[in-house]
PDB file of C-alpha atoms in Angstrom:
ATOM      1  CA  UNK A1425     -20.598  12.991 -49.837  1.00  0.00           C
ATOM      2  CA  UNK A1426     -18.286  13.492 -47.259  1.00  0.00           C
ATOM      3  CA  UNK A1427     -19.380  16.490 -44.778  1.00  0.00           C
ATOM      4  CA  UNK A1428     -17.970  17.688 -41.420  1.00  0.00           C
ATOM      5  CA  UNK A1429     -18.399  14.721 -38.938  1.00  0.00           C
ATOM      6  CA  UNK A1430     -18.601  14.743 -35.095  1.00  0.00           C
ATOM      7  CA  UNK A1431     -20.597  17.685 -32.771  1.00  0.00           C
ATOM      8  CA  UNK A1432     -17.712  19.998 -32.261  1.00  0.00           C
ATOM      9  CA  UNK A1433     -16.826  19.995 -35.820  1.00  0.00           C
ATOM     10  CA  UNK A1434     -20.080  20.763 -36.330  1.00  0.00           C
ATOM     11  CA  UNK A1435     -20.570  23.649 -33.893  1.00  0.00           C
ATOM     12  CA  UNK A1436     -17.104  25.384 -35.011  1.00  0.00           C
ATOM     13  CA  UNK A1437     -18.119  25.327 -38.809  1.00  0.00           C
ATOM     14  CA  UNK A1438     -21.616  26.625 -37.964  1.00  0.00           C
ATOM     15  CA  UNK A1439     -20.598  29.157 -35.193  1.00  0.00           C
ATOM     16  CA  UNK A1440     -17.805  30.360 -38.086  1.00  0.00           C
ATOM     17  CA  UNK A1441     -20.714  30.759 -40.808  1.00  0.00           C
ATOM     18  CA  UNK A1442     -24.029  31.971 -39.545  1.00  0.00           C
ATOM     19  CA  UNK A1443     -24.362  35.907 -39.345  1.00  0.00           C
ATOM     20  CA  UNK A1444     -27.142  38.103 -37.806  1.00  0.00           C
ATOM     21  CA  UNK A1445     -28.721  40.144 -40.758  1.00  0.00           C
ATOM     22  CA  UNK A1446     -29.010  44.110 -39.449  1.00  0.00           C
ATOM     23  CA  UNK A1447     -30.526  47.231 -41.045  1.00  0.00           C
ATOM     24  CA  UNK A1448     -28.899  50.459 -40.690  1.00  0.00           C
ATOM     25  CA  UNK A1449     -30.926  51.523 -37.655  1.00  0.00           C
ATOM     26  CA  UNK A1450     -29.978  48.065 -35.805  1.00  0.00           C
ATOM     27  CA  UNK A1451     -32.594  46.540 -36.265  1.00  0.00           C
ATOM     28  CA  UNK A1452     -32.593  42.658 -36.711  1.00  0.00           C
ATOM     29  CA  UNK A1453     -34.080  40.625 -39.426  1.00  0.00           C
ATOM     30  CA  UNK A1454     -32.935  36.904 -38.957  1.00  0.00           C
ATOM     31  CA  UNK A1455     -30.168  35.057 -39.500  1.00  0.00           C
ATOM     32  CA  UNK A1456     -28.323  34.308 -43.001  1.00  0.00           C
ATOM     33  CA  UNK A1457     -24.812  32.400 -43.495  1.00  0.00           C
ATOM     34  CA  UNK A1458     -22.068  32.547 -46.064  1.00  0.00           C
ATOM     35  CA  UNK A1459     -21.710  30.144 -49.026  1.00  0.00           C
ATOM     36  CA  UNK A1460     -18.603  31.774 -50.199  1.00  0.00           C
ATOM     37  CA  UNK A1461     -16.271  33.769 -48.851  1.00  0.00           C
ATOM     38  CA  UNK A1462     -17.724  36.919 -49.238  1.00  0.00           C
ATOM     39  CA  UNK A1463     -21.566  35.610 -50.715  1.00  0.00           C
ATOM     40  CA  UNK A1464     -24.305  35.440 -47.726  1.00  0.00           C
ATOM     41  CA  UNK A1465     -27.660  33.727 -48.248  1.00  0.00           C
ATOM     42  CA  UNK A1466     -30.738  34.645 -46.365  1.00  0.00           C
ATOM     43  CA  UNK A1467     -34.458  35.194 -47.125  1.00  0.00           C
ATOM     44  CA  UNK A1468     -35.390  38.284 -49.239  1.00  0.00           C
ATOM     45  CA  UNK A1469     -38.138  38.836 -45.929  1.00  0.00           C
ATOM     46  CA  UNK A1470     -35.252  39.164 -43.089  1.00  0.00           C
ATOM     47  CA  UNK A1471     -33.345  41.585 -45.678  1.00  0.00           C
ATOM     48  CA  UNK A1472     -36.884  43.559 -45.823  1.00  0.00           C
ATOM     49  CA  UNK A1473     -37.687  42.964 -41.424  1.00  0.00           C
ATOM     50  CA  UNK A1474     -33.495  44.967 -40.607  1.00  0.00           C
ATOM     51  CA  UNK A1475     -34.068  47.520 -43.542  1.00  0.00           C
ATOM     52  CA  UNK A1476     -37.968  47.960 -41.654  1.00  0.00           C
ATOM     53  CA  UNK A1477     -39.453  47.778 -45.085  1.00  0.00           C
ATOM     54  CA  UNK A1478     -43.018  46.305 -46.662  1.00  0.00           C
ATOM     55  CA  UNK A1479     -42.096  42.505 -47.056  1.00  0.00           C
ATOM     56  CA  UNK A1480     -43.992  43.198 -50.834  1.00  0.00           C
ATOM     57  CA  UNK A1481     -41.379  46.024 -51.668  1.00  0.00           C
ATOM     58  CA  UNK A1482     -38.466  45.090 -53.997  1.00  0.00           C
ATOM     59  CA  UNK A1483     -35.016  45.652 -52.131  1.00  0.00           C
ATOM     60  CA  UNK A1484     -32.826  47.290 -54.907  1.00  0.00           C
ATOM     61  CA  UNK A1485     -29.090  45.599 -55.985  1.00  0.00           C
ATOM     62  CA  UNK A1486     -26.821  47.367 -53.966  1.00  0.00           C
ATOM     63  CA  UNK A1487     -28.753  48.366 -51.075  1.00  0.00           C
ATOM     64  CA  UNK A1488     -26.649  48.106 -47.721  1.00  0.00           C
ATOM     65  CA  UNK A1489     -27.604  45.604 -44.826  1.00  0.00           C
ATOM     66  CA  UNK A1490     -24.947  44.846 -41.440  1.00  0.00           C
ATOM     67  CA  UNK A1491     -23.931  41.547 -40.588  1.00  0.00           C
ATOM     68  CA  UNK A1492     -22.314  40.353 -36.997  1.00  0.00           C
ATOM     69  CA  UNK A1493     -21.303  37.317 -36.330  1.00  0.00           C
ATOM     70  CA  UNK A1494     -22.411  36.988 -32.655  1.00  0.00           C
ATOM     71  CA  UNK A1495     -22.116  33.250 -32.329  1.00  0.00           C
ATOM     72  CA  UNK A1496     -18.281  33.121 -33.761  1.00  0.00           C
ATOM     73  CA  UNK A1497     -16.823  35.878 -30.661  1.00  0.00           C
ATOM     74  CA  UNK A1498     -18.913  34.118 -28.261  1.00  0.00           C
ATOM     75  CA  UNK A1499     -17.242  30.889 -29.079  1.00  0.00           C
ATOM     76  CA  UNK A1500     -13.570  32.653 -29.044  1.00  0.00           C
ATOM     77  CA  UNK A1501     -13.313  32.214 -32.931  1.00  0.00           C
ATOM     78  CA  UNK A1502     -14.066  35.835 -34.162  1.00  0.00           C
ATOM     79  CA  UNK A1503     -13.494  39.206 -33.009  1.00  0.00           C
ATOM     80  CA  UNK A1504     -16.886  41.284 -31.548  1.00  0.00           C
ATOM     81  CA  UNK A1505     -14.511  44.580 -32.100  1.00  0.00           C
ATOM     82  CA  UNK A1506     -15.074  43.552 -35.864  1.00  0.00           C
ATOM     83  CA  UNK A1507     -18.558  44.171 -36.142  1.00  0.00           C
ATOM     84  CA  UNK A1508     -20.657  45.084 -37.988  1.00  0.00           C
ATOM     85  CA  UNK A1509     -20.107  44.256 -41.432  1.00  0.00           C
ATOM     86  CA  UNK A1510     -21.063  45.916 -44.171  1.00  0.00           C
ATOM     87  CA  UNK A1511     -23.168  44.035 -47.293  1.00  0.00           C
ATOM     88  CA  UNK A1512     -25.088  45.158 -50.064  1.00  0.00           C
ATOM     89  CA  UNK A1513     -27.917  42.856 -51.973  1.00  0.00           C
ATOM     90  CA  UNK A1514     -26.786  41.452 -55.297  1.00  0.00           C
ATOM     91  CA  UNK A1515     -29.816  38.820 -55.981  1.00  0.00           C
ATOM     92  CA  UNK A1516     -33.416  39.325 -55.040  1.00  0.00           C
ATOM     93  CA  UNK A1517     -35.795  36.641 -55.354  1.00  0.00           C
ATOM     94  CA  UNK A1518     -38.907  38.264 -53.743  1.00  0.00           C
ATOM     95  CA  UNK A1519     -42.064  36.344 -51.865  1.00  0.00           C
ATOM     96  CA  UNK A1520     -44.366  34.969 -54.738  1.00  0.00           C
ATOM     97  CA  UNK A1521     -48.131  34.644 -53.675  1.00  0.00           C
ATOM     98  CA  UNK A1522     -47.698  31.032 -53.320  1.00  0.00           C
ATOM     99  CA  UNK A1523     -44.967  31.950 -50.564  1.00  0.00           C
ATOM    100  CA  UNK A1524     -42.163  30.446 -52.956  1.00  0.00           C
ATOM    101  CA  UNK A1525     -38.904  33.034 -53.738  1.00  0.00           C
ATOM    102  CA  UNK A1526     -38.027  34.544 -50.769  1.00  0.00           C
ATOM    103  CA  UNK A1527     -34.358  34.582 -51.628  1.00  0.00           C
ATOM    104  CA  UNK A1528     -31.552  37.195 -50.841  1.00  0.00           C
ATOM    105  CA  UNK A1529     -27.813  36.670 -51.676  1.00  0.00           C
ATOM    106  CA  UNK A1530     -25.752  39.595 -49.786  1.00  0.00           C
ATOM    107  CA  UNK A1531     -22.228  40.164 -50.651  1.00  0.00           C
ATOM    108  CA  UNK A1532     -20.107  41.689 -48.339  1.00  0.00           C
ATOM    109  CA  UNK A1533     -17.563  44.577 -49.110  1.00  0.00           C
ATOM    110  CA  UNK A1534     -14.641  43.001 -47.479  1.00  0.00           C
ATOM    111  CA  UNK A1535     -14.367  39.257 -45.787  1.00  0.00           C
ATOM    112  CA  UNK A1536     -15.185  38.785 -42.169  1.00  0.00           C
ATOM    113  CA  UNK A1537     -11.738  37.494 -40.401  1.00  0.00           C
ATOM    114  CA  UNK A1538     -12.626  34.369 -38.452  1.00  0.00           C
ATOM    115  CA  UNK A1539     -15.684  33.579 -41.219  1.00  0.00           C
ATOM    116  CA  UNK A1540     -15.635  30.644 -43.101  1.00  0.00           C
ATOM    117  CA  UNK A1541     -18.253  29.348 -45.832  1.00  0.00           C
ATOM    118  CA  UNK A1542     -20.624  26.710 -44.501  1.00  0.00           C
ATOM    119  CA  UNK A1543     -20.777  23.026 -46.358  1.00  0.00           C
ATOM    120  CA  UNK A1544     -24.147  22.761 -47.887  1.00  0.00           C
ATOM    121  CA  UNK A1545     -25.542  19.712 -49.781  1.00  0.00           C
ATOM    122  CA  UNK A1546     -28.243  18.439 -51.492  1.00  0.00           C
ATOM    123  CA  UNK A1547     -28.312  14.925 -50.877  1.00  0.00           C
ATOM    124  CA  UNK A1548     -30.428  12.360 -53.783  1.00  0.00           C
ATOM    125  CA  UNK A1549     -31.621  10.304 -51.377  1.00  0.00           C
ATOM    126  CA  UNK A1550     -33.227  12.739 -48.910  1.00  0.00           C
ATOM    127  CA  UNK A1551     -32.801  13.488 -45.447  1.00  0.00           C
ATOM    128  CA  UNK A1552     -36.151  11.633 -44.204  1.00  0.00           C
ATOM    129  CA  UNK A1553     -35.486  11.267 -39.805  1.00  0.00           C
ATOM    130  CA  UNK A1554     -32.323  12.825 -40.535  1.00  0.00           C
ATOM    131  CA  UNK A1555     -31.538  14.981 -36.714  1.00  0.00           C
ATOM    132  CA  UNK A1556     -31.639  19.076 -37.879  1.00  0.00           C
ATOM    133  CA  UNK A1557     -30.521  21.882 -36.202  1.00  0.00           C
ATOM    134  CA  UNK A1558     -31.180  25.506 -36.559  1.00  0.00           C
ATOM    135  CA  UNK A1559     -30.627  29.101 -34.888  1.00  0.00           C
ATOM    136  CA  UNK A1560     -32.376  32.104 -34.547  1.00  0.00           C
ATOM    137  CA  UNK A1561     -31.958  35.823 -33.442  1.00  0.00           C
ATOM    138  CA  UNK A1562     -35.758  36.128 -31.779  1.00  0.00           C
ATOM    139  CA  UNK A1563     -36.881  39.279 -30.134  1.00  0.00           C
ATOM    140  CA  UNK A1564     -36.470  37.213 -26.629  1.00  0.00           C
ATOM    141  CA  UNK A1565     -33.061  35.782 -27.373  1.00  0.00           C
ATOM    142  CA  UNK A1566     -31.379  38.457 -29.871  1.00  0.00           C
ATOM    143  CA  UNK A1567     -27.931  37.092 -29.384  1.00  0.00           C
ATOM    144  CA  UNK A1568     -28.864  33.436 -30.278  1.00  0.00           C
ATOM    145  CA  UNK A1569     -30.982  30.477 -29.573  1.00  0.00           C
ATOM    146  CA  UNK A1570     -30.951  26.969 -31.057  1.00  0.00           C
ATOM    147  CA  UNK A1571     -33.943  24.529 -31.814  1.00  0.00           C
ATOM    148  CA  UNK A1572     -32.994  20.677 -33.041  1.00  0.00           C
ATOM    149  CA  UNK A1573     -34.945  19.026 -34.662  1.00  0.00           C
ATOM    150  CA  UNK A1574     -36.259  15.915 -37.651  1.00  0.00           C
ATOM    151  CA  UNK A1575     -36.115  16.425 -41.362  1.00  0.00           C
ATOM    152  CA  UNK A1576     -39.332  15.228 -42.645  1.00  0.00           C
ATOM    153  CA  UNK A1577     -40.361  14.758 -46.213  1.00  0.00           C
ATOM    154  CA  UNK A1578     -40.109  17.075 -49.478  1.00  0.00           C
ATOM    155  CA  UNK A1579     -43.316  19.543 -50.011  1.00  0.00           C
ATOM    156  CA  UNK A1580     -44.990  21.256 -52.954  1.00  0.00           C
ATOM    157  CA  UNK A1581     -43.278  24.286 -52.636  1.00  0.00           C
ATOM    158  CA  UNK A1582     -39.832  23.255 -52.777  1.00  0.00           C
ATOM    159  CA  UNK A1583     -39.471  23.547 -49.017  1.00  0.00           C
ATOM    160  CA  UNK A1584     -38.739  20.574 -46.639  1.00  0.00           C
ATOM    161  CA  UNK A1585     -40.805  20.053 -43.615  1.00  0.00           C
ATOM    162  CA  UNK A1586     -39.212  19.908 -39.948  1.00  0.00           C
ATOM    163  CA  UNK A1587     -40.568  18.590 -36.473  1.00  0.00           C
ATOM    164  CA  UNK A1588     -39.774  19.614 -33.380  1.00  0.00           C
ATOM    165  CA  UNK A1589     -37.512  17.193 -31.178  1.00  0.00           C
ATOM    166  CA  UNK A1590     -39.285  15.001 -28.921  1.00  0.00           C
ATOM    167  CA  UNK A1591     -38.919  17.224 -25.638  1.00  0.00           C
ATOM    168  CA  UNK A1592     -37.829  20.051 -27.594  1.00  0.00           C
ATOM    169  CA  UNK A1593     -38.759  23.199 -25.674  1.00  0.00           C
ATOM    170  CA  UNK A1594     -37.946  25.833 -28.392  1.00  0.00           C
ATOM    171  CA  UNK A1595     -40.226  26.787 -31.088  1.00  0.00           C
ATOM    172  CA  UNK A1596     -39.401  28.431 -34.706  1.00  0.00           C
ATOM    173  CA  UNK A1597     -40.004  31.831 -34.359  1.00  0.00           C
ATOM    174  CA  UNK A1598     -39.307  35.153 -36.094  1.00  0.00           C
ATOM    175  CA  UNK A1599     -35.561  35.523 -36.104  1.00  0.00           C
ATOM    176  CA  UNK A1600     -34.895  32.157 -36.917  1.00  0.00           C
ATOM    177  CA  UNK A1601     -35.357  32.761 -41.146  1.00  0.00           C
ATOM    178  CA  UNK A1602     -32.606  32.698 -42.514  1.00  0.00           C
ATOM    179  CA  UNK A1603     -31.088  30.145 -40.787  1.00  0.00           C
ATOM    180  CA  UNK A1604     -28.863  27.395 -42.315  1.00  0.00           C
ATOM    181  CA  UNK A1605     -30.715  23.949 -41.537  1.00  0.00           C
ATOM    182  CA  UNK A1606     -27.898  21.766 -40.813  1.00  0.00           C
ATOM    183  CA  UNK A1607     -28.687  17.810 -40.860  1.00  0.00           C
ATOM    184  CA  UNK A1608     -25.477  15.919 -38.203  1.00  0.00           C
ATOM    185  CA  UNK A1609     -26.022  12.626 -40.310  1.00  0.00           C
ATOM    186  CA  UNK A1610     -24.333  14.559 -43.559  1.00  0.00           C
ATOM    187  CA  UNK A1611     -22.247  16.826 -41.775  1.00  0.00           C
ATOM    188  CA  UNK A1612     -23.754  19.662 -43.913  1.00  0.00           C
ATOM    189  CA  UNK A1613     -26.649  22.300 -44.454  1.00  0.00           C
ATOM    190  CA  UNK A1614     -29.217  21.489 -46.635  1.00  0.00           C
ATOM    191  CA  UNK A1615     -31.397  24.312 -46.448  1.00  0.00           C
ATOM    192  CA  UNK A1616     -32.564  26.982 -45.580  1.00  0.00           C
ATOM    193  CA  UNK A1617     -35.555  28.549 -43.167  1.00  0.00           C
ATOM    194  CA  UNK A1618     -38.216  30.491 -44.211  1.00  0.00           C
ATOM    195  CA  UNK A1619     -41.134  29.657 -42.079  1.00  0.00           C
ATOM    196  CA  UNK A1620     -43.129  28.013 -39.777  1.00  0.00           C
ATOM    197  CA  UNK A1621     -46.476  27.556 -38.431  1.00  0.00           C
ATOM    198  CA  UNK A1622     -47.689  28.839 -35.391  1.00  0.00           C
ATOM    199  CA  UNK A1623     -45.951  28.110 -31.825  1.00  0.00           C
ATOM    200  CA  UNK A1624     -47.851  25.442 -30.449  1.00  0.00           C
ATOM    201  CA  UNK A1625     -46.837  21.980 -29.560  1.00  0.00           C
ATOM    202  CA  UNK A1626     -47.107  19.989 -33.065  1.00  0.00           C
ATOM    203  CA  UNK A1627     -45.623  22.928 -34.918  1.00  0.00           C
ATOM    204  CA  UNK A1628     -43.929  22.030 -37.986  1.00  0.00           C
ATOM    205  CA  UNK A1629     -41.644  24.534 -39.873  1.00  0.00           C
ATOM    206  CA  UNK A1630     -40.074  24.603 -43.385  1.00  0.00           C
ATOM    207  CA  UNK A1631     -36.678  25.032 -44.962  1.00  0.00           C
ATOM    208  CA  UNK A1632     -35.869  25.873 -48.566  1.00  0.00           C
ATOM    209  CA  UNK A1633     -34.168  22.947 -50.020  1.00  0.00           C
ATOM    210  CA  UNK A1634     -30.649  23.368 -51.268  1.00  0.00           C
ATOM    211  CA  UNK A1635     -31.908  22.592 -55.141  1.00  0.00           C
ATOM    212  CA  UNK A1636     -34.706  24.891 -55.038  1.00  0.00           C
ATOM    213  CA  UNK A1637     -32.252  27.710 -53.866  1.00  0.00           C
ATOM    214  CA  UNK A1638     -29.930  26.922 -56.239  1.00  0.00           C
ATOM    215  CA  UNK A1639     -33.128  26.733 -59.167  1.00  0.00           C
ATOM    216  CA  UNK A1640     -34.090  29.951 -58.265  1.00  0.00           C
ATOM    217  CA  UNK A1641     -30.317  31.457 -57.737  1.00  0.00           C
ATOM    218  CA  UNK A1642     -28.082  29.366 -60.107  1.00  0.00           C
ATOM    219  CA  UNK A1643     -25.349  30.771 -59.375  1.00  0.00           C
ATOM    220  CA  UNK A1644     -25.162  29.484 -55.981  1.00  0.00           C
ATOM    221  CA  UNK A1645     -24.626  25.704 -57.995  1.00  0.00           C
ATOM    222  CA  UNK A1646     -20.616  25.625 -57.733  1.00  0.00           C
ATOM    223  CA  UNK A1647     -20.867  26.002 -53.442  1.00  0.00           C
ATOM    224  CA  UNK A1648     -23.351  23.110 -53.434  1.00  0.00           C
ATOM    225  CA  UNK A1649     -22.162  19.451 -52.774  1.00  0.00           C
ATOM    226  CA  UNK A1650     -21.026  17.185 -54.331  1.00  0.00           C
ATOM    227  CA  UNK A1651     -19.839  19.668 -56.540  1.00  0.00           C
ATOM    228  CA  UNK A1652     -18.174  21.417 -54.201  1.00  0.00           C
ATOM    229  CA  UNK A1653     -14.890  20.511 -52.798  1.00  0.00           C
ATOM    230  CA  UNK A1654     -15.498  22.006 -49.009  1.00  0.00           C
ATOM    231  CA  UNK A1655     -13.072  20.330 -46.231  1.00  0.00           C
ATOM    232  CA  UNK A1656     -13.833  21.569 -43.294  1.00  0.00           C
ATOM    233  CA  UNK A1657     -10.677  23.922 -42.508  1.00  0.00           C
ATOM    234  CA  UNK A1658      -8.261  22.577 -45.560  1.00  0.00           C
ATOM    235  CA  UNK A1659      -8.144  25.290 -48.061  1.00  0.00           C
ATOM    236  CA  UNK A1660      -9.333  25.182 -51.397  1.00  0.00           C
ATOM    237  CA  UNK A1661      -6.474  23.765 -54.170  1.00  0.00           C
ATOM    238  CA  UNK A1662      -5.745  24.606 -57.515  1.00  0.00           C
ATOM    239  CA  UNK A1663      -7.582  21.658 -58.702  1.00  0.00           C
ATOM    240  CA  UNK A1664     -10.885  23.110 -57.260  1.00  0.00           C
ATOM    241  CA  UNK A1665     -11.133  26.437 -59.231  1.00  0.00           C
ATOM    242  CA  UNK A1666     -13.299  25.578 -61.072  1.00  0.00           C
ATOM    243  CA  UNK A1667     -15.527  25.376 -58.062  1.00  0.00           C
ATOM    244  CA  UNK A1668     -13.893  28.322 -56.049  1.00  0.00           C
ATOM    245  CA  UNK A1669     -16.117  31.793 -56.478  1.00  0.00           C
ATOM    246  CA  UNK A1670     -17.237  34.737 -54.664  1.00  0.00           C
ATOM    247  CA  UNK A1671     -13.260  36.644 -54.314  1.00  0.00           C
ATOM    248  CA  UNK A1672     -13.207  37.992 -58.047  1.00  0.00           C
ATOM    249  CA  UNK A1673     -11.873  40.722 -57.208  1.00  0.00           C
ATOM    250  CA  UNK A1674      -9.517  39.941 -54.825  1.00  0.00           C
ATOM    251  CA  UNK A1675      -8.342  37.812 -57.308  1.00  0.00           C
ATOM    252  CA  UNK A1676      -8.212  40.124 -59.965  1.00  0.00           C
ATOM    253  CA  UNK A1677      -5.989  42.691 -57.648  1.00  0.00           C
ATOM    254  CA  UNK A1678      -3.238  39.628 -57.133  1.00  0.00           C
ATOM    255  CA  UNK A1679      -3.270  39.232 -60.565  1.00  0.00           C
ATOM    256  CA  UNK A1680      -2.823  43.050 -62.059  1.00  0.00           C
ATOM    257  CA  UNK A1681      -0.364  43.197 -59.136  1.00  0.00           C
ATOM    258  CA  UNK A1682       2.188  40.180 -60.304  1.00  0.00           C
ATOM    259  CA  UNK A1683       1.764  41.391 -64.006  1.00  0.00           C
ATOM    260  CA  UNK A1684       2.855  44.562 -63.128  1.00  0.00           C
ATOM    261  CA  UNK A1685       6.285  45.532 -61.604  1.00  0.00           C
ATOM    262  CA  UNK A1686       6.310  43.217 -58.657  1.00  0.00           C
ATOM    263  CA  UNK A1687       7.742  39.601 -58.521  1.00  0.00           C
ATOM    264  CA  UNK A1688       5.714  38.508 -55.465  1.00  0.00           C
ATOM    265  CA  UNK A1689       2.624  39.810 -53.531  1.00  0.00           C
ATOM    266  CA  UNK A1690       1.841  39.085 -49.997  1.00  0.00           C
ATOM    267  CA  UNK A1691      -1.852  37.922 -49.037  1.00  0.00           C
ATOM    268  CA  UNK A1692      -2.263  38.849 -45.524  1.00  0.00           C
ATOM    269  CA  UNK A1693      -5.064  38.699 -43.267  1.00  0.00           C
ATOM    270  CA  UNK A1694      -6.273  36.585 -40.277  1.00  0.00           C
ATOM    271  CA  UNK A1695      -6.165  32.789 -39.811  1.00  0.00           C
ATOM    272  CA  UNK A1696      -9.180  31.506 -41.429  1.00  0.00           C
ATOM    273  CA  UNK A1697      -9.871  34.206 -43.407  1.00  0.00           C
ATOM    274  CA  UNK A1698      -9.444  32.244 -46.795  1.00  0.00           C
ATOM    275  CA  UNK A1699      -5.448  33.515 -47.642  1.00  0.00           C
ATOM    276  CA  UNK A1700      -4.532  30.304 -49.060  1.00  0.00           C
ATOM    277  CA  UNK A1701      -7.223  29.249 -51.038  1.00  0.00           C
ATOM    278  CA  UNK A1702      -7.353  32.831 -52.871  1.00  0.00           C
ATOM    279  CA  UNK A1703      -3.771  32.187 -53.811  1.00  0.00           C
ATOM    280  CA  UNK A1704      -4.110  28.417 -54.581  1.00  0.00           C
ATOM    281  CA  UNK A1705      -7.301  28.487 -56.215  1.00  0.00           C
ATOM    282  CA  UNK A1706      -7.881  31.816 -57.831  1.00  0.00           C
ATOM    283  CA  UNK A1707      -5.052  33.637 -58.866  1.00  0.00           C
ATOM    284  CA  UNK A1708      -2.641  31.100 -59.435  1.00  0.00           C
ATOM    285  CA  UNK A1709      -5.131  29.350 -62.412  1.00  0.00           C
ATOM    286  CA  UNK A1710      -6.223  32.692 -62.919  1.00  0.00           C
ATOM    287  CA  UNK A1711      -2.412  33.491 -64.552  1.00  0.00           C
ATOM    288  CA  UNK A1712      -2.152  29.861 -65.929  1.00  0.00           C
ATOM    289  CA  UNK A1713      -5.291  30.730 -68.065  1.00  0.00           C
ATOM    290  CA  UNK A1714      -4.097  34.163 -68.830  1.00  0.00           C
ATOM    291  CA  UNK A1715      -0.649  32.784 -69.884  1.00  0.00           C
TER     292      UNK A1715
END
């Protein structure tokens, strides 16, 4: 697999992906971070914290969260003006009573301009010492604080374990679920957070693994690598539509537009914002399929 190399690469691609998760009220749940241009992943329990609901209650298809992307303006790529974004729920995997599930996939009603899908992975030979890295939206730090980290081993549940860096003063907390888990030695998230024990010193906390999101949500199986063609900023080709999803029906509007009257249609939007790739790879095989 080749993933995004190099710290700053890193930070833009992650600082570009990772949205705070709202309720209607303002109220924050955690983080969650987009796997497609206009798919978000996060925990079904941070959807439940910003809507102030029972974690046991089932969140509905179609019910309406707010995203920001507080990390992207802060870093000059986005635009705070922007925000917030509006999302409904499209999957819910709720919290089993063995803690597994605990899955929400959020699609938003129109991309966010500056937002681009983060690279996630699930590597076959593990991630064992790998160095992690996470964020959160905690009650003390609401507008972002990040905790690095060492992947540990695989557990029971599907989850893989985390340690805290040696001299590591931040501690998994509430507001960090949600979180992409991003491991610098692939260049790539490979899970997600959902927990963590208690704040202490030897606290350990737990990420969903990419396969076990992808079991329990299969259609999230074209974004994951090495499927997946993700570079970086390069845009997505005609050769990758097979593994381009999530802009249906943006897609579908380009296409009903050119078979209509019109010789040409313009894409417009923002740089970054995914103009080239929904021409490239979605409606131009789109009317090569068609005929």
């Amino acid at each position: 697999m080749k993933g995004v190399q190099g710290g700053g690469e890193a930070e833009s691609v992650l600082v570009s992906a990772v949205v705070r998760v709202r309720g209607p009220a303002g109220a924050i749940g955690g983080a969650g971070f987009l796997v497609a241009p206009e798919l978000v992943l996060t925990c079904a329990h941070v959807v439940s914290d910003a809507l102030e609901r029972d974690r046991a209650e089932t969140v509905e298809p179609g019910t309406e969260v707010r995203l920001d992307l507080p990390l992207a303006w802060s870093a000059g790529a986005g635009d705070r003006d922007g925000a917030p974004w509006s999302a409904e729920v499209q999957h819910w995997v709720p919290i089993r009573p063995d803690q597994t599930g605990d899955i929400a996939v959020l699609r938003l009603r129109q991309p966010i301009p500056g937002a681009l899908p983060l690279p996630l992975a699930d590597p076959r030979d593990g991630v064992w010492d790998h160095r992690a890295r996470a964020v959160g939206f905690t009650r003390e730090a609401p507008d972002g604080i990040w905790q690095s980290g060492t992947f540990m081993g695989p557990t029971g549940k599907g989850w893989v374990q985390l340690s805290r860096a040696h001299g590591e003063a931040v501690h998994v907390e509430g507001g960090f679920s949600g979180s992409p888990v991003w491991d610098d030695e692939l260049g790539a998230a490979v899970g997600m957070m959902v927990v963590a024990q208690p704040v202490r010193e030897a606290q350990q906390a737990f990420a969903l693994r990419t396969r076990t999101l992808v079991s329990e949500v299969p259609e999230l199986a074209p974004v994951v690598d090495p499927a997946s063609p993700f570079r970086g900023l390069e845009p997505f080709q005609e050769s990758d539509a097979d593994v381009y999803f999530g802009r249906d029906d943006d897609i579908e509007r380009v296409v009903t537009a050119l078979r209509g009257e019109r010789h040409a249609v313009t894409v417009y939007g923002p740089s970054g914002c995914g103009k080239s790739s929904l021409a490239l790879a979605g409606a131009v095989p789109r009317m090569r399929r068609d005929g």
